[in-house]
PDB file of C-alpha atoms in Angstrom:
ATOM      1  CA  UNK A   1     -17.658  -7.909 -21.453  1.00 57.00           C
ATOM      2  CA  UNK A   2     -16.363 -10.482 -18.936  1.00 68.00           C
ATOM      3  CA  UNK A   3     -18.832 -11.759 -16.374  1.00 73.00           C
ATOM      4  CA  UNK A   4     -18.506 -10.965 -12.669  1.00 73.00           C
ATOM      5  CA  UNK A   5     -17.083 -14.425 -11.820  1.00 76.00           C
ATOM      6  CA  UNK A   6     -14.285 -14.015 -14.382  1.00 79.00           C
ATOM      7  CA  UNK A   7     -13.464 -10.558 -13.028  1.00 70.00           C
ATOM      8  CA  UNK A   8     -13.365 -11.915  -9.472  1.00 73.00           C
ATOM      9  CA  UNK A   9     -11.115 -14.822 -10.496  1.00 75.00           C
ATOM     10  CA  UNK A  10      -8.746 -12.511 -12.382  1.00 76.00           C
ATOM     11  CA  UNK A  11      -8.676 -10.069  -9.474  1.00 74.00           C
ATOM     12  CA  UNK A  12      -7.987 -12.888  -7.031  1.00 73.00           C
ATOM     13  CA  UNK A  13      -5.133 -14.133  -9.211  1.00 75.00           C
ATOM     14  CA  UNK A  14      -3.589 -10.654  -9.506  1.00 73.00           C
ATOM     15  CA  UNK A  15      -3.974 -10.115  -5.768  1.00 71.00           C
ATOM     16  CA  UNK A  16      -2.326 -13.466  -5.051  1.00 71.00           C
ATOM     17  CA  UNK A  17       0.597 -12.554  -7.314  1.00 69.00           C
ATOM     18  CA  UNK A  18       1.011  -9.146  -5.648  1.00 66.00           C
ATOM     19  CA  UNK A  19       0.791 -10.637  -2.174  1.00 63.00           C
ATOM     20  CA  UNK A  20       3.285 -13.382  -2.980  1.00 64.00           C
ATOM     21  CA  UNK A  21       5.853 -10.652  -3.555  1.00 58.00           C
ATOM     22  CA  UNK A  22       4.887  -8.845  -0.362  1.00 55.00           C
ATOM     23  CA  UNK A  23       6.706 -11.261   1.951  1.00 53.00           C
ATOM     24  CA  UNK A  24      10.069 -10.657   0.294  1.00 51.00           C
ATOM     25  CA  UNK A  25       9.631  -6.966  -0.516  1.00 49.00           C
ATOM     26  CA  UNK A  26       9.229  -5.462   2.943  1.00 51.00           C
ATOM     27  CA  UNK A  27       6.249  -7.303   4.396  1.00 48.00           C
ATOM     28  CA  UNK A  28       5.739  -8.407   7.961  1.00 46.00           C
ATOM     29  CA  UNK A  29       7.604 -11.696   7.639  1.00 47.00           C
ATOM     30  CA  UNK A  30      10.964 -12.641   9.075  1.00 47.00           C
ATOM     31  CA  UNK A  31      14.142 -11.080   7.710  1.00 47.00           C
ATOM     32  CA  UNK A  32      12.823  -7.561   7.352  1.00 47.00           C
ATOM     33  CA  UNK A  33      13.723  -4.298   9.059  1.00 47.00           C
ATOM     34  CA  UNK A  34      12.934  -4.584  12.748  1.00 48.00           C
ATOM     35  CA  UNK A  35      14.403  -1.332  14.008  1.00 50.00           C
ATOM     36  CA  UNK A  36      16.015   1.900  12.968  1.00 51.00           C
ATOM     37  CA  UNK A  37      19.424   0.255  13.416  1.00 51.00           C
ATOM     38  CA  UNK A  38      18.636  -1.960  10.410  1.00 53.00           C
ATOM     39  CA  UNK A  39      18.544   1.205   8.325  1.00 54.00           C
ATOM     40  CA  UNK A  40      22.025   2.283   9.466  1.00 56.00           C
ATOM     41  CA  UNK A  41      23.713   4.005   6.472  1.00 53.00           C
ATOM     42  CA  UNK A  42      27.088   2.709   7.667  1.00 58.00           C
ATOM     43  CA  UNK A  43      25.898  -0.828   6.935  1.00 59.00           C
ATOM     44  CA  UNK A  44      24.329   0.168   3.643  1.00 59.00           C
ATOM     45  CA  UNK A  45      25.951   0.664   0.257  1.00 71.00           C
ATOM     46  CA  UNK A  46      23.817   3.730  -0.444  1.00 76.00           C
ATOM     47  CA  UNK A  47      24.863   7.134   0.816  1.00 82.00           C
ATOM     48  CA  UNK A  48      22.476   8.853   3.223  1.00 86.00           C
ATOM     49  CA  UNK A  49      19.883  11.139   1.688  1.00 84.00           C
ATOM     50  CA  UNK A  50      20.392  14.862   2.003  1.00 91.00           C
ATOM     51  CA  UNK A  51      17.664  17.255   3.075  1.00 90.00           C
ATOM     52  CA  UNK A  52      16.847  18.328  -0.493  1.00 91.00           C
ATOM     53  CA  UNK A  53      16.414  14.687  -1.526  1.00 91.00           C
ATOM     54  CA  UNK A  54      14.164  14.004   1.460  1.00 92.00           C
ATOM     55  CA  UNK A  55      12.017  17.019   0.605  1.00 93.00           C
ATOM     56  CA  UNK A  56      11.674  15.776  -2.992  1.00 93.00           C
ATOM     57  CA  UNK A  57      10.631  12.349  -1.706  1.00 93.00           C
ATOM     58  CA  UNK A  58       8.019  13.935   0.539  1.00 94.00           C
ATOM     59  CA  UNK A  59       6.638  15.933  -2.391  1.00 95.00           C
ATOM     60  CA  UNK A  60       6.453  12.808  -4.540  1.00 95.00           C
ATOM     61  CA  UNK A  61       4.727  10.808  -1.799  1.00 95.00           C
ATOM     62  CA  UNK A  62       2.134  13.559  -1.331  1.00 96.00           C
ATOM     63  CA  UNK A  63       1.526  13.678  -5.093  1.00 96.00           C
ATOM     64  CA  UNK A  64       1.204   9.888  -5.330  1.00 96.00           C
ATOM     65  CA  UNK A  65      -1.106   9.789  -2.326  1.00 95.00           C
ATOM     66  CA  UNK A  66      -3.411  12.323  -3.939  1.00 95.00           C
ATOM     67  CA  UNK A  67      -3.359  10.424  -7.244  1.00 96.00           C
ATOM     68  CA  UNK A  68      -4.282   7.213  -5.416  1.00 96.00           C
ATOM     69  CA  UNK A  69      -7.168   9.010  -3.690  1.00 95.00           C
ATOM     70  CA  UNK A  70      -8.317  10.311  -7.079  1.00 94.00           C
ATOM     71  CA  UNK A  71      -8.249   6.816  -8.579  1.00 95.00           C
ATOM     72  CA  UNK A  72      -9.987   5.279  -5.563  1.00 96.00           C
ATOM     73  CA  UNK A  73     -12.748   7.877  -5.868  1.00 94.00           C
ATOM     74  CA  UNK A  74     -13.819   6.280  -9.143  1.00 92.00           C
ATOM     75  CA  UNK A  75     -13.141   2.683  -8.063  1.00 94.00           C
ATOM     76  CA  UNK A  76     -15.902   0.099  -8.079  1.00 93.00           C
ATOM     77  CA  UNK A  77     -17.145  -1.462  -4.854  1.00 93.00           C
ATOM     78  CA  UNK A  78     -15.306  -4.656  -5.809  1.00 94.00           C
ATOM     79  CA  UNK A  79     -12.032  -2.762  -6.211  1.00 94.00           C
ATOM     80  CA  UNK A  80     -12.527  -0.996  -2.878  1.00 95.00           C
ATOM     81  CA  UNK A  81     -13.266  -4.346  -1.217  1.00 95.00           C
ATOM     82  CA  UNK A  82     -10.067  -5.753  -2.718  1.00 94.00           C
ATOM     83  CA  UNK A  83      -8.077  -2.770  -1.419  1.00 94.00           C
ATOM     84  CA  UNK A  84      -9.545  -3.307   2.058  1.00 95.00           C
ATOM     85  CA  UNK A  85      -8.730  -7.013   1.828  1.00 93.00           C
ATOM     86  CA  UNK A  86      -5.137  -6.158   0.929  1.00 91.00           C
ATOM     87  CA  UNK A  87      -4.894  -3.888   3.980  1.00 91.00           C
ATOM     88  CA  UNK A  88      -6.302  -6.663   6.168  1.00 88.00           C
ATOM     89  CA  UNK A  89      -3.873  -9.148   4.634  1.00 85.00           C
ATOM     90  CA  UNK A  90      -0.790  -7.079   5.424  1.00 83.00           C
ATOM     91  CA  UNK A  91      -1.966  -6.427   8.973  1.00 73.00           C
ATOM     92  CA  UNK A  92      -0.359  -8.774  11.517  1.00 74.00           C
ATOM     93  CA  UNK A  93      -1.355 -12.361  10.829  1.00 72.00           C
ATOM     94  CA  UNK A  94      -1.011 -15.452  13.001  1.00 77.00           C
ATOM     95  CA  UNK A  95       2.574 -16.687  12.941  1.00 80.00           C
ATOM     96  CA  UNK A  96       4.064 -13.345  11.931  1.00 78.00           C
ATOM     97  CA  UNK A  97       5.614 -10.710  14.137  1.00 80.00           C
ATOM     98  CA  UNK A  98       3.696  -7.440  14.083  1.00 80.00           C
ATOM     99  CA  UNK A  99       5.899  -4.923  12.321  1.00 84.00           C
ATOM    100  CA  UNK A 100       5.303  -1.263  13.231  1.00 88.00           C
ATOM    101  CA  UNK A 101       5.721   0.027   9.668  1.00 88.00           C
ATOM    102  CA  UNK A 102       3.474  -2.689   8.230  1.00 87.00           C
ATOM    103  CA  UNK A 103       0.740  -1.920  10.753  1.00 88.00           C
ATOM    104  CA  UNK A 104       0.976   1.778   9.878  1.00 92.00           C
ATOM    105  CA  UNK A 105       0.935   0.981   6.141  1.00 91.00           C
ATOM    106  CA  UNK A 106      -2.264  -1.060   6.486  1.00 92.00           C
ATOM    107  CA  UNK A 107      -3.907   1.722   8.495  1.00 94.00           C
ATOM    108  CA  UNK A 108      -2.826   4.290   5.906  1.00 95.00           C
ATOM    109  CA  UNK A 109      -4.326   2.203   3.101  1.00 95.00           C
ATOM    110  CA  UNK A 110      -7.681   2.174   4.881  1.00 96.00           C
ATOM    111  CA  UNK A 111      -7.362   5.907   5.518  1.00 96.00           C
ATOM    112  CA  UNK A 112      -6.780   6.575   1.799  1.00 95.00           C
ATOM    113  CA  UNK A 113      -9.895   4.544   0.917  1.00 96.00           C
ATOM    114  CA  UNK A 114     -11.889   6.507   3.500  1.00 95.00           C
ATOM    115  CA  UNK A 115     -10.599   9.844   2.175  1.00 94.00           C
ATOM    116  CA  UNK A 116     -11.541   8.847  -1.357  1.00 94.00           C
ATOM    117  CA  UNK A 117     -15.084   8.174  -0.149  1.00 92.00           C
ATOM    118  CA  UNK A 118     -15.473  11.865   0.675  1.00 90.00           C
ATOM    119  CA  UNK A 119     -15.103  12.691  -3.024  1.00 88.00           C
ATOM    120  CA  UNK A 120     -17.325   9.938  -4.453  1.00 84.00           C
ATOM    121  CA  UNK A 121     -20.298  11.294  -6.380  1.00 78.00           C
ATOM    122  CA  UNK A 122     -18.985  14.816  -5.948  1.00 80.00           C
ATOM    123  CA  UNK A 123     -19.823  17.042  -8.913  1.00 78.00           C
ATOM    124  CA  UNK A 124     -16.826  18.142 -10.945  1.00 75.00           C
ATOM    125  CA  UNK A 125     -16.138  21.834 -10.740  1.00 72.00           C
TER     126      UNK A 125
END
């Protein structure tokens, strides 16, 4: 079994790799969506989503959110600390423009961790 230092180093490496992609995959850096006009379907190659497609997306997001809560319920303290650190990292940082969706995403991450805490050590039915 790997020692705690090895686990921390591996986790830090994986976090660094994930965060390095954040800036060019919708993070709070320059060149990202700044307003609803940036999402204008007329300027996009994709056709706008219909109501049925939006409903399916909502269902999938709810399902994924509940799966994440389930997984976080059994997460170690180290994993929960890493998840909190990720939320803090994507919150507005010096030199970056606060992005409304990024701020909400960070808050939602912390909310999911908090919700998972309600189920920790709960007996299975």
